[in-house]
Each structure stands twice: as structure tokens, then as C-alpha cells.
CSV table of C-alpha atoms in Angstrom, one decimal:
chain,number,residue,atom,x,y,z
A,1,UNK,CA,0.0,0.0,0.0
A,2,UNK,CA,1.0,3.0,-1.1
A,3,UNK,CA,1.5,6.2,2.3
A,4,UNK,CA,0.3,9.9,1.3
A,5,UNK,CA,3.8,11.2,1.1
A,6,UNK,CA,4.1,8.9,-2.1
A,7,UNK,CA,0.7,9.7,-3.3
A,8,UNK,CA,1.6,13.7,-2.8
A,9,UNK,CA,4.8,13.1,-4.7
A,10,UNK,CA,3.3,11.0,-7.3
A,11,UNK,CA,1.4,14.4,-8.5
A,12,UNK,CA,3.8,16.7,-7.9
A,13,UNK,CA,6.2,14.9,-10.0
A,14,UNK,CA,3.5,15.2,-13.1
A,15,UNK,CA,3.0,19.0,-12.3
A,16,UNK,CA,-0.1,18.7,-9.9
A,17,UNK,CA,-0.4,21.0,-7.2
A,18,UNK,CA,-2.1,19.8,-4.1
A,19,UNK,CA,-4.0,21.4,-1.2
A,20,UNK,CA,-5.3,20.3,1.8
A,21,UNK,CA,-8.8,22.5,2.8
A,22,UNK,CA,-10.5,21.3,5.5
A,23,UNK,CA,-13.4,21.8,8.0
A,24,UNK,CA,-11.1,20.8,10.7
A,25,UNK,CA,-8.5,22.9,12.5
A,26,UNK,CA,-6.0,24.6,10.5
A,27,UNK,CA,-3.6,23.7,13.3
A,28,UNK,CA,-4.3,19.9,12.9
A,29,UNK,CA,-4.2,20.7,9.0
A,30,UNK,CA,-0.6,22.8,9.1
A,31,UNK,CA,0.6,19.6,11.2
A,32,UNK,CA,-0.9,17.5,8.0
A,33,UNK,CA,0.6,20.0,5.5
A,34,UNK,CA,4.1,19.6,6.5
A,35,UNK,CA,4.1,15.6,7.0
A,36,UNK,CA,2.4,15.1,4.1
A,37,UNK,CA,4.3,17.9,1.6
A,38,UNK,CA,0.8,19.7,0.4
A,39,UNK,CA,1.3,22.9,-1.3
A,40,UNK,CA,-0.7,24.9,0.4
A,41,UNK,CA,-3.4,24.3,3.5
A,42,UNK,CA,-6.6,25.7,4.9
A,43,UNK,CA,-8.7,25.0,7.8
A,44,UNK,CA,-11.0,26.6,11.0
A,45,UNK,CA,-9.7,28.4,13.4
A,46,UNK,CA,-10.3,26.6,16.5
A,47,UNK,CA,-9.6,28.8,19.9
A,48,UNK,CA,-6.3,27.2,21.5
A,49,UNK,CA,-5.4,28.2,25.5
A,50,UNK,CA,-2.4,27.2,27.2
A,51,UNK,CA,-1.9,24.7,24.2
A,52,UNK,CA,-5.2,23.5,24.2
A,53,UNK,CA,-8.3,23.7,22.3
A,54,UNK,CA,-11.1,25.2,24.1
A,55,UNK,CA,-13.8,23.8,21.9
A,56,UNK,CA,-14.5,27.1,20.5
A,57,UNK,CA,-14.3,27.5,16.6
A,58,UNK,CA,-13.2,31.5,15.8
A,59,UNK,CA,-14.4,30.3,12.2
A,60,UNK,CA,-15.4,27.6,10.6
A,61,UNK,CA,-14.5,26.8,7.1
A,62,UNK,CA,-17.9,24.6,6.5
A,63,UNK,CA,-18.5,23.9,2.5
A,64,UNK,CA,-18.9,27.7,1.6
A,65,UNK,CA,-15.2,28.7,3.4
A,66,UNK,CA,-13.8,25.2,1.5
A,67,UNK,CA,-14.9,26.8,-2.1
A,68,UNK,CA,-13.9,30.8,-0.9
A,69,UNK,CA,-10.3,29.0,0.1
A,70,UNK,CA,-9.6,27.0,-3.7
A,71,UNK,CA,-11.1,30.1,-5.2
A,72,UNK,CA,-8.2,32.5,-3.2
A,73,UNK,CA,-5.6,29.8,-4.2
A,74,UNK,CA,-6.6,29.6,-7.6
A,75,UNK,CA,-7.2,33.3,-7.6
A,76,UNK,CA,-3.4,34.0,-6.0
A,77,UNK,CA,-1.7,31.4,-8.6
A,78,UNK,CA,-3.6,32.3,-11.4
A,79,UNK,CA,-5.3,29.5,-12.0
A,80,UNK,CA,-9.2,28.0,-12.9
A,81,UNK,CA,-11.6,26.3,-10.9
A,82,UNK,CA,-12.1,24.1,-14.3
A,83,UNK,CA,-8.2,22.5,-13.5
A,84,UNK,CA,-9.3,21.4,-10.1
A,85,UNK,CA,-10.1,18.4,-8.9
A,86,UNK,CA,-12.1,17.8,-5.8
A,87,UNK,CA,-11.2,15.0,-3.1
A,88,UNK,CA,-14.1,14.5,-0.2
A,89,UNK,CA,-15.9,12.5,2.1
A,90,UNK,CA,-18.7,14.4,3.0
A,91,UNK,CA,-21.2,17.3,2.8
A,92,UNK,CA,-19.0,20.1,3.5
A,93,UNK,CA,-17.1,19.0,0.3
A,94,UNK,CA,-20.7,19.4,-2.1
A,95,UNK,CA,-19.9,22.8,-3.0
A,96,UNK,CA,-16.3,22.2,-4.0
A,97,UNK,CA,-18.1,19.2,-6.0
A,98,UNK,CA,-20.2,21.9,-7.9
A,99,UNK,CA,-17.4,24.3,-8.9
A,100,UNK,CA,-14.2,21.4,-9.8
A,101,UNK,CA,-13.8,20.3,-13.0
A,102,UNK,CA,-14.2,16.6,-11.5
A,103,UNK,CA,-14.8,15.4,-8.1
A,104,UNK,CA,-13.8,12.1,-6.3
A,105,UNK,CA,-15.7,11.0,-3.4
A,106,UNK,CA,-13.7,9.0,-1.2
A,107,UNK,CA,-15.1,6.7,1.4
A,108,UNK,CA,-17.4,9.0,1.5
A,109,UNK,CA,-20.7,9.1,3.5
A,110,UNK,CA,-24.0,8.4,1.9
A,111,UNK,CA,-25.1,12.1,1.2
A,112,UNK,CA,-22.3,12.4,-1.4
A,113,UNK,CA,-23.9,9.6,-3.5
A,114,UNK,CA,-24.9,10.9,-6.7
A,115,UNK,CA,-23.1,14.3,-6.7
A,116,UNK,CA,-19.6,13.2,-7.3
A,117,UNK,CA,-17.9,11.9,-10.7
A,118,UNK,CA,-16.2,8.9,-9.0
A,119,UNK,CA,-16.5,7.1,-6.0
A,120,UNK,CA,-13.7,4.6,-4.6
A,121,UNK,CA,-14.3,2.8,-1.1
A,122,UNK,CA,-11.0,1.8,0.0
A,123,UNK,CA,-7.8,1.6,2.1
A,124,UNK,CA,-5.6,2.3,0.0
A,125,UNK,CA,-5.1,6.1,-0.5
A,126,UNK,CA,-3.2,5.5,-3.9
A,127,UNK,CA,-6.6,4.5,-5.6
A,128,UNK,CA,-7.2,8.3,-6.5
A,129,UNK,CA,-4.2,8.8,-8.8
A,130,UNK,CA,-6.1,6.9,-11.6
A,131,UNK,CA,-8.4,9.2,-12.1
A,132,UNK,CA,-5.8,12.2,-12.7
């Protein structure tokens, strides 16, 4: 099986830039950014005291901050929603769904069904890079 670094690497290595924007926290997503070598990273700001979270969110991405995020980095590297391809699990990703060229759902929960162009269940992260 192949790990994420590889998969990550696999598409930079034919030109494919790769972002991470999720609902989580951005700083659970910077710590994902970095392991994992993504280009670039959004996420919520969740409220941290004395290197903890509180269990406040200062804001939440949700499916409308996913597609404002893609749309800044697209906007900022001169790029067009039509060269993006989504990668989601759930609801919050429908909206990115709607505005990507293509959109892979990934072990993805039921409301996703019917609103993606591919669907792979699996364990095996590498899966995806057949349909770039």
C-alpha cells in the first residue's frame, strides 16, 4: 500500500499542485501540510489556550469557506476552478463538488452519493491517482 507522502509526490512529479482545505483545525491541517508535503493548507480556526483547544471555533470553514479557500488559491496562482479536482468525504465538500472540473468521493458518506464523478471505497489512499 502505497502512504500519502508517495501519493503527494506522485502528482507533484506530473505538475499537480495539491492542497489540503478542511473543515477541521488549520492547526491539525498545518501539522498534515508539513508531514504530508501539500502545497498549500486551509482549515478553522479553533480557539487554542495554554496549548489546548477550548472547543470554540473563531471560524469555521464549512462547504462555503472550502470553495472561498480553492477560489483565493486559484485566484493568487492564477489559475481555474475548471483545472481542479475535488477529493471529499462528506457534505461540507458538495460545494467544491459543484465548482471542480471533477470530483472524487472518497469513502465517503451516503449524502455524497450521486453528486460526485467517482466514488472509490477503500484503504488504499493511492486508488485516486487513476483518475488524474
Amino acid at each position: 500500500m502505497i502512504i500519502v507522502e508517495e501519493v503527494i509526490q506522485n502528482l507533484k512529479d506530473r505538475e499537480i499542485i495539491s492542497i489540503l482545505v478542511t473543515a477541521g483545525p488549520i492547526q491539525v491541517a498545518r501539522l498534515l501540510g508539513d508531514k504530508f508535503n501539500f502545497d498549500e493548507i486551509y482549515g478553522s480556526n479553533y480557539e487554542v489556550k495554554d496549548n489546548l483547544f477550548t472547543g470554540n471555533i473563531i471560524k469555521h470553514l464549512g462547504d462555503s469557506g472550502k470553495v472561498d479557500s480553492l477560489m483565493s488559491f486559484c485566484k493568487e496562482n492564477n489559475m481555474s476552478l475548471d483545472k481542479c479536482i475535488a477529493i471529499g468525504d462528506s457534505d461540507s465538500d458538495l460545494e467544491l463538488f459543484k465548482k471542480c472540473k471533477k470530483s472524487i468521493a472518497i469513502n465517503y458518506s451516503d449524502i455524497l452519493i450521486g453528486k460526485a464523478d467517482v466514488y472509490i471505497r477503500t484503504e488504499d489512499i493511492s486508488d485516486i491517482l487513476e483518475h488524474f
